[in-house]
PDB file of C-alpha atoms in Angstrom:
ATOM      1  CA  MET A 246      -0.003  -0.016   0.043  1.00 48.00           C
ATOM      2  CA  GLU A 247       2.741   2.400   0.984  1.00 47.00           C
ATOM      3  CA  LEU A 248       4.663   1.632  -2.243  1.00 54.00           C
ATOM      4  CA  SER A 249       1.586   2.330  -4.409  1.00 74.00           C
ATOM      5  CA  VAL A 250       0.922   5.691  -2.653  1.00 78.00           C
ATOM      6  CA  VAL A 251       4.550   6.823  -2.935  1.00 80.00           C
ATOM      7  CA  SER A 252       4.798   5.537  -6.540  1.00 84.00           C
ATOM      8  CA  GLY A 253       1.407   7.423  -7.245  1.00 87.00           C
ATOM      9  CA  ALA A 254       2.860  10.637  -5.967  1.00 88.00           C
ATOM     10  CA  LEU A 255       5.908  10.205  -8.043  1.00 90.00           C
ATOM     11  CA  LEU A 256       3.847   9.450 -11.149  1.00 93.00           C
ATOM     12  CA  VAL A 257       1.911  12.709 -10.439  1.00 94.00           C
ATOM     13  CA  LEU A 258       5.178  14.689 -10.271  1.00 95.00           C
ATOM     14  CA  ILE A 259       6.428  13.178 -13.384  1.00 95.00           C
ATOM     15  CA  ALA A 260       3.222  14.135 -15.185  1.00 96.00           C
ATOM     16  CA  MET A 261       3.428  17.637 -13.867  1.00 97.00           C
ATOM     17  CA  SER A 262       7.052  17.951 -15.009  1.00 96.00           C
ATOM     18  CA  ILE A 263       6.143  16.740 -18.482  1.00 97.00           C
ATOM     19  CA  LEU A 264       3.261  19.157 -18.608  1.00 97.00           C
ATOM     20  CA  THR A 265       5.617  22.078 -17.444  1.00 98.00           C
ATOM     21  CA  TRP A 266       8.172  21.369 -20.205  1.00 98.00           C
ATOM     22  CA  THR A 267       5.417  20.920 -22.857  1.00 98.00           C
ATOM     23  CA  ILE A 268       3.867  24.264 -21.985  1.00 98.00           C
ATOM     24  CA  ALA A 269       7.301  25.922 -21.872  1.00 98.00           C
ATOM     25  CA  PHE A 270       8.229  24.598 -25.426  1.00 98.00           C
ATOM     26  CA  ILE A 271       4.905  25.707 -26.784  1.00 97.00           C
ATOM     27  CA  LYS A 272       5.029  29.104 -25.310  1.00 97.00           C
ATOM     28  CA  PHE A 273       8.638  29.662 -26.364  1.00 96.00           C
ATOM     29  CA  ARG A 274       7.705  28.889 -29.877  1.00 97.00           C
ATOM     30  CA  ASN A 275       4.444  31.027 -29.761  1.00 95.00           C
ATOM     31  CA  PHE A 276       6.209  34.062 -28.297  1.00 95.00           C
ATOM     32  CA  GLY A 277       9.113  33.719 -30.632  1.00 95.00           C
ATOM     33  CA  ARG A 278       6.790  33.599 -33.561  1.00 96.00           C
ATOM     34  CA  ALA A 279       4.718  36.503 -32.335  1.00 94.00           C
ATOM     35  CA  ASP A 280       7.731  38.675 -31.676  1.00 94.00           C
ATOM     36  CA  LYS A 281       8.930  37.958 -35.228  1.00 96.00           C
ATOM     37  CA  GLN A 282       5.617  38.627 -36.850  1.00 96.00           C
ATOM     38  CA  SER A 283       5.107  41.907 -34.814  1.00 95.00           C
ATOM     39  CA  THR A 284       8.535  43.153 -35.843  1.00 95.00           C
ATOM     40  CA  ILE A 285       7.917  42.573 -39.612  1.00 96.00           C
ATOM     41  CA  PHE A 286       4.474  44.057 -39.363  1.00 96.00           C
ATOM     42  CA  GLN A 287       5.563  47.231 -37.546  1.00 95.00           C
ATOM     43  CA  LYS A 288       8.072  47.908 -40.274  1.00 95.00           C
ATOM     44  CA  GLU A 289       5.858  47.283 -43.128  1.00 96.00           C
ATOM     45  CA  PHE A 290       2.882  49.112 -41.574  1.00 96.00           C
ATOM     46  CA  TRP A 291       4.692  52.218 -40.788  1.00 95.00           C
ATOM     47  CA  ASP A 292       6.524  52.233 -43.968  1.00 95.00           C
ATOM     48  CA  ALA A 293       3.194  52.145 -45.907  1.00 93.00           C
ATOM     49  CA  ARG A 294       2.711  55.319 -47.976  1.00 92.00           C
ATOM     50  CA  ASP A 295      -0.832  56.151 -46.821  1.00 93.00           C
ATOM     51  CA  TRP A 296      -3.842  54.841 -44.776  1.00 93.00           C
ATOM     52  CA  SER A 297      -5.254  52.538 -47.466  1.00 93.00           C
ATOM     53  CA  ALA A 298      -1.651  51.023 -48.000  1.00 95.00           C
ATOM     54  CA  GLY A 299      -1.597  50.341 -44.339  1.00 95.00           C
ATOM     55  CA  GLN A 300      -4.789  48.586 -44.427  1.00 95.00           C
ATOM     56  CA  LYS A 301      -3.628  46.255 -47.232  1.00 96.00           C
ATOM     57  CA  VAL A 302      -0.484  45.599 -45.116  1.00 96.00           C
ATOM     58  CA  ALA A 303      -2.799  44.630 -42.159  1.00 96.00           C
ATOM     59  CA  ASP A 304      -5.005  42.451 -44.317  1.00 95.00           C
ATOM     60  CA  ASP A 305      -1.980  40.494 -45.737  1.00 95.00           C
ATOM     61  CA  ALA A 306      -0.132  40.043 -42.567  1.00 94.00           C
ATOM     62  CA  GLN A 307      -0.346  37.700 -39.615  1.00 94.00           C
ATOM     63  CA  GLY A 308       0.281  38.120 -35.939  1.00 94.00           C
ATOM     64  CA  ASP A 309      -1.167  40.029 -32.972  1.00 96.00           C
ATOM     65  CA  LEU A 310      -0.576  43.531 -34.225  1.00 96.00           C
ATOM     66  CA  ALA A 311      -2.130  42.703 -37.503  1.00 96.00           C
ATOM     67  CA  THR A 312      -5.152  41.338 -35.818  1.00 96.00           C
ATOM     68  CA  LEU A 313      -5.323  44.519 -33.696  1.00 96.00           C
ATOM     69  CA  ALA A 314      -4.956  46.727 -36.787  1.00 96.00           C
ATOM     70  CA  LYS A 315      -7.677  44.733 -38.718  1.00 96.00           C
ATOM     71  CA  SER A 316     -10.198  45.247 -35.997  1.00 95.00           C
ATOM     72  CA  GLY A 317      -9.381  49.055 -36.059  1.00 94.00           C
ATOM     73  CA  TYR A 318      -9.866  49.187 -39.797  1.00 94.00           C
ATOM     74  CA  THR A 319     -13.020  47.290 -39.603  1.00 92.00           C
ATOM     75  CA  GLU A 320     -14.569  49.681 -37.118  1.00 90.00           C
ATOM     76  CA  TYR A 321     -13.157  52.645 -39.048  1.00 90.00           C
ATOM     77  CA  ASP A 322     -14.869  51.491 -42.281  1.00 89.00           C
ATOM     78  CA  ALA A 323     -18.058  50.965 -40.491  1.00 87.00           C
ATOM     79  CA  PHE A 324     -17.913  54.248 -38.972  1.00 84.00           C
ATOM     80  CA  MET A 325     -17.278  55.959 -42.139  1.00 83.00           C
ATOM     81  CA  LYS A 326     -20.245  54.297 -43.799  1.00 84.00           C
ATOM     82  CA  ASN A 327     -22.742  55.340 -41.213  1.00 79.00           C
ATOM     83  CA  PRO A 328     -21.157  57.991 -38.789  1.00 71.00           C
ATOM     84  CA  VAL A 329     -24.623  59.099 -37.420  1.00 66.00           C
ATOM     85  CA  SER A 330     -25.352  55.682 -36.180  1.00 73.00           C
ATOM     86  CA  LEU A 331     -26.114  55.365 -32.388  1.00 66.00           C
ATOM     87  CA  ARG A 332     -23.218  52.910 -32.242  1.00 71.00           C
ATOM     88  CA  PHE A 333     -20.781  55.721 -33.152  1.00 68.00           C
ATOM     89  CA  ILE A 334     -21.844  58.276 -30.764  1.00 73.00           C
ATOM     90  CA  GLY A 335     -18.738  59.851 -29.144  1.00 70.00           C
ATOM     91  CA  GLU A 336     -15.289  60.984 -30.141  1.00 75.00           C
ATOM     92  CA  PRO A 337     -14.016  58.880 -33.154  1.00 73.00           C
ATOM     93  CA  ALA A 338     -10.921  57.733 -31.168  1.00 77.00           C
ATOM     94  CA  GLU A 339     -13.132  56.460 -28.226  1.00 82.00           C
ATOM     95  CA  VAL A 340     -15.403  54.813 -30.740  1.00 82.00           C
ATOM     96  CA  LEU A 341     -12.520  52.970 -32.416  1.00 87.00           C
ATOM     97  CA  GLN A 342     -10.758  52.254 -29.205  1.00 90.00           C
ATOM     98  CA  GLN A 343     -13.488  49.999 -27.808  1.00 89.00           C
ATOM     99  CA  PRO A 344     -13.492  47.146 -30.380  1.00 91.00           C
ATOM    100  CA  MET A 345      -9.717  47.417 -30.513  1.00 94.00           C
ATOM    101  CA  ARG A 346      -9.448  47.014 -26.795  1.00 94.00           C
ATOM    102  CA  ARG A 347     -11.641  43.977 -26.900  1.00 94.00           C
ATOM    103  CA  THR A 348      -9.499  42.435 -29.573  1.00 96.00           C
ATOM    104  CA  LEU A 349      -6.356  43.229 -27.279  1.00 96.00           C
ATOM    105  CA  ALA A 350      -7.982  41.580 -24.360  1.00 96.00           C
ATOM    106  CA  ASN A 351      -8.673  38.383 -26.479  1.00 96.00           C
ATOM    107  CA  ILE A 352      -5.042  38.410 -27.665  1.00 96.00           C
ATOM    108  CA  ILE A 353      -3.758  38.674 -24.093  1.00 96.00           C
ATOM    109  CA  ARG A 354      -6.146  35.948 -22.930  1.00 95.00           C
ATOM    110  CA  HIS A 355      -4.946  33.666 -25.626  1.00 95.00           C
ATOM    111  CA  HIS A 356      -1.377  34.233 -24.575  1.00 95.00           C
ATOM    112  CA  GLU A 357      -2.203  33.677 -20.900  1.00 95.00           C
ATOM    113  CA  HIS A 358      -3.097  30.007 -21.743  1.00 94.00           C
ATOM    114  CA  GLY A 359      -0.791  27.745 -19.859  1.00 95.00           C
ATOM    115  CA  LEU A 360       0.373  30.333 -17.266  1.00 97.00           C
ATOM    116  CA  SER A 361      -2.336  29.180 -14.703  1.00 96.00           C
ATOM    117  CA  GLU A 362      -1.132  25.534 -15.100  1.00 96.00           C
ATOM    118  CA  LEU A 363       2.577  26.586 -14.535  1.00 97.00           C
ATOM    119  CA  ALA A 364       1.457  28.467 -11.464  1.00 97.00           C
ATOM    120  CA  THR A 365      -0.344  25.479 -10.118  1.00 97.00           C
ATOM    121  CA  VAL A 366       2.389  22.990 -10.779  1.00 97.00           C
ATOM    122  CA  GLY A 367       4.885  25.420  -8.953  1.00 97.00           C
ATOM    123  CA  ALA A 368       2.546  25.790  -6.070  1.00 96.00           C
ATOM    124  CA  ILE A 369       1.374  22.144  -5.325  1.00 96.00           C
ATOM    125  CA  SER A 370       4.267  19.889  -6.601  1.00 95.00           C
ATOM    126  CA  PRO A 371       6.433  20.369  -3.361  1.00 94.00           C
ATOM    127  CA  PHE A 372       3.289  19.334  -1.447  1.00 94.00           C
ATOM    128  CA  VAL A 373       2.679  16.393  -3.571  1.00 93.00           C
ATOM    129  CA  GLY A 374       6.298  15.287  -2.989  1.00 92.00           C
ATOM    130  CA  LEU A 375       5.956  15.991   0.667  1.00 91.00           C
ATOM    131  CA  PHE A 376       2.842  13.895   0.926  1.00 89.00           C
ATOM    132  CA  GLY A 377       4.729  10.949  -0.676  1.00 85.00           C
ATOM    133  CA  THR A 378       7.608  11.444   1.743  1.00 85.00           C
ATOM    134  CA  VAL A 379       5.432  11.668   4.805  1.00 87.00           C
ATOM    135  CA  TRP A 380       3.517   8.655   3.782  1.00 82.00           C
ATOM    136  CA  GLY A 381       6.543   6.635   2.894  1.00 79.00           C
ATOM    137  CA  ILE A 382       8.330   7.470   6.157  1.00 81.00           C
ATOM    138  CA  MET A 383       5.097   6.719   8.181  1.00 80.00           C
ATOM    139  CA  HIS A 384       4.840   3.212   6.716  1.00 75.00           C
ATOM    140  CA  ALA A 385       8.600   2.607   6.788  1.00 72.00           C
ATOM    141  CA  LEU A 386       8.693   3.379  10.545  1.00 74.00           C
ATOM    142  CA  GLU A 387       5.638   1.103  10.981  1.00 73.00           C
ATOM    143  CA  SER A 388       7.383  -1.717   9.179  1.00 68.00           C
ATOM    144  CA  ILE A 389      10.464  -1.142  11.246  1.00 69.00           C
ATOM    145  CA  SER A 390       8.625  -1.184  14.548  1.00 72.00           C
ATOM    146  CA  LYS A 391       7.064  -4.476  13.667  1.00 69.00           C
ATOM    147  CA  SER A 392      10.144  -6.027  12.650  1.00 65.00           C
ATOM    148  CA  GLY A 393      11.929  -4.815  15.792  1.00 63.00           C
ATOM    149  CA  ALA A 394      15.172  -4.014  13.952  1.00 59.00           C
ATOM    150  CA  ALA A 395      16.182  -0.315  14.228  1.00 58.00           C
ATOM    151  CA  SER A 396      19.721  -0.291  13.028  1.00 60.00           C
ATOM    152  CA  ILE A 397      20.854   2.492  10.731  1.00 62.00           C
ATOM    153  CA  ASP A 398      21.072   0.120   7.770  1.00 62.00           C
ATOM    154  CA  VAL A 399      17.455  -0.840   8.208  1.00 59.00           C
ATOM    155  CA  VAL A 400      16.212   2.731   8.749  1.00 62.00           C
ATOM    156  CA  ALA A 401      18.196   4.706   6.145  1.00 64.00           C
ATOM    157  CA  GLY A 402      16.909   2.594   3.118  1.00 64.00           C
ATOM    158  CA  PRO A 403      13.160   3.078   3.374  1.00 66.00           C
ATOM    159  CA  ILE A 404      13.415   6.614   4.609  1.00 74.00           C
ATOM    160  CA  GLY A 405      15.866   7.616   1.992  1.00 74.00           C
ATOM    161  CA  GLU A 406      13.524   6.250  -0.857  1.00 72.00           C
ATOM    162  CA  ALA A 407      10.654   8.226   0.698  1.00 76.00           C
ATOM    163  CA  LEU A 408      12.757  11.383   0.695  1.00 84.00           C
ATOM    164  CA  ILE A 409      13.263  11.076  -3.102  1.00 88.00           C
ATOM    165  CA  ALA A 410       9.542  12.248  -3.470  1.00 87.00           C
ATOM    166  CA  THR A 411      10.237  15.571  -1.826  1.00 91.00           C
ATOM    167  CA  ALA A 412      13.388  16.188  -3.921  1.00 93.00           C
ATOM    168  CA  ILE A 413      11.427  15.365  -7.099  1.00 94.00           C
ATOM    169  CA  GLY A 414       8.541  17.619  -5.956  1.00 94.00           C
ATOM    170  CA  ILE A 415      11.085  20.552  -5.566  1.00 95.00           C
ATOM    171  CA  ALA A 416      12.818  19.757  -8.793  1.00 95.00           C
ATOM    172  CA  THR A 417       9.407  19.908 -10.564  1.00 96.00           C
ATOM    173  CA  ALA A 418       8.242  23.100  -8.929  1.00 97.00           C
ATOM    174  CA  ILE A 419      11.561  25.100  -9.663  1.00 97.00           C
ATOM    175  CA  PRO A 420      11.211  25.045 -13.515  1.00 98.00           C
ATOM    176  CA  ALA A 421       7.531  25.733 -13.323  1.00 98.00           C
ATOM    177  CA  VAL A 422       7.950  28.882 -11.184  1.00 98.00           C
ATOM    178  CA  LEU A 423      10.913  30.114 -13.365  1.00 98.00           C
ATOM    179  CA  PHE A 424       8.872  29.528 -16.544  1.00 98.00           C
ATOM    180  CA  TYR A 425       5.835  31.203 -15.141  1.00 98.00           C
ATOM    181  CA  ASN A 426       7.734  34.398 -14.138  1.00 98.00           C
ATOM    182  CA  TYR A 427       9.566  34.439 -17.364  1.00 98.00           C
ATOM    183  CA  PHE A 428       6.502  34.232 -19.511  1.00 97.00           C
ATOM    184  CA  LEU A 429       4.557  36.634 -17.410  1.00 97.00           C
ATOM    185  CA  ARG A 430       7.300  39.167 -17.971  1.00 97.00           C
ATOM    186  CA  ARG A 431       7.147  38.431 -21.729  1.00 96.00           C
ATOM    187  CA  LEU A 432       3.420  38.862 -21.776  1.00 96.00           C
ATOM    188  CA  LYS A 433       3.668  42.197 -19.902  1.00 96.00           C
ATOM    189  CA  LEU A 434       6.289  43.424 -22.536  1.00 95.00           C
ATOM    190  CA  GLN A 435       4.175  42.270 -25.341  1.00 95.00           C
ATOM    191  CA  ASN A 436       1.183  44.001 -23.908  1.00 96.00           C
ATOM    192  CA  MET A 437       3.103  47.303 -23.672  1.00 96.00           C
ATOM    193  CA  ASP A 438       3.960  47.068 -27.191  1.00 95.00           C
ATOM    194  CA  MET A 439       0.373  46.425 -28.256  1.00 96.00           C
ATOM    195  CA  GLU A 440      -0.792  49.264 -26.217  1.00 96.00           C
ATOM    196  CA  ALA A 441       1.660  51.603 -27.887  1.00 96.00           C
ATOM    197  CA  PHE A 442       0.602  50.423 -31.322  1.00 96.00           C
ATOM    198  CA  LEU A 443      -3.041  50.855 -30.331  1.00 96.00           C
ATOM    199  CA  GLU A 444      -2.505  54.482 -29.343  1.00 94.00           C
ATOM    200  CA  SER A 445      -0.481  55.200 -32.357  1.00 94.00           C
ATOM    201  CA  PHE A 446      -3.164  53.702 -34.615  1.00 95.00           C
ATOM    202  CA  LEU A 447      -5.962  55.628 -32.886  1.00 93.00           C
ATOM    203  CA  ARG A 448      -3.985  58.900 -33.515  1.00 91.00           C
ATOM    204  CA  LEU A 449      -3.645  57.961 -37.114  1.00 92.00           C
ATOM    205  CA  ALA A 450      -7.208  57.060 -37.491  1.00 90.00           C
ATOM    206  CA  SER A 451      -8.324  60.178 -35.760  1.00 87.00           C
ATOM    207  CA  HIS A 452      -6.176  62.274 -38.234  1.00 85.00           C
ATOM    208  CA  GLN A 453      -7.623  60.263 -41.144  1.00 86.00           C
ATOM    209  CA  ILE A 454     -11.206  61.077 -39.982  1.00 80.00           C
ATOM    210  CA  ASP A 455     -10.405  64.796 -39.682  1.00 75.00           C
ATOM    211  CA  LYS A 456      -9.239  64.795 -43.283  1.00 71.00           C
ATOM    212  CA  LYS A 457     -12.624  63.501 -44.516  1.00 62.00           C
TER     213      LYS A 457
END
């Protein structure tokens, strides 16, 4: 029984470790791709000769900033077709800002996928390991008391095996916490870049509306 409980704890920790590294691999790939797409889009968009050319760049591009720009252009086109609609009451920049901020929130929510899992693994894996250790030690001492042998050779083996669970729990938690903090930092930086682009886009759109 004690073996199955400790083994179960170790299997859970192994599964958590696999989950952690899988999430980390996926997020490294996704963040790297997003950064590359954003860099390319920023250059092409701000090098566009006019508003319409910028829209074509956005339509042809992929990535978070392109998605954000597309939502702005979509709302701009709808506004220009029917500016007196109740939907568009208010300052043009405020009108355009609302759908773009919804799009931004959806992008951030998408990139947050996996962070809660990393936080959970980092928080509970040491306790899973500790549970396996406590359970193993408890039953090891029980077996020792029944056998009547209490030499160091008899005690060290079972207790040492039980302590492995705690070590694995800590080893599982450390990468999860490090990855969580790293990706959270990347997400904040990405959010700052998108916020800056959103503000610049709104100024550009307001200028375009004023020209009409």
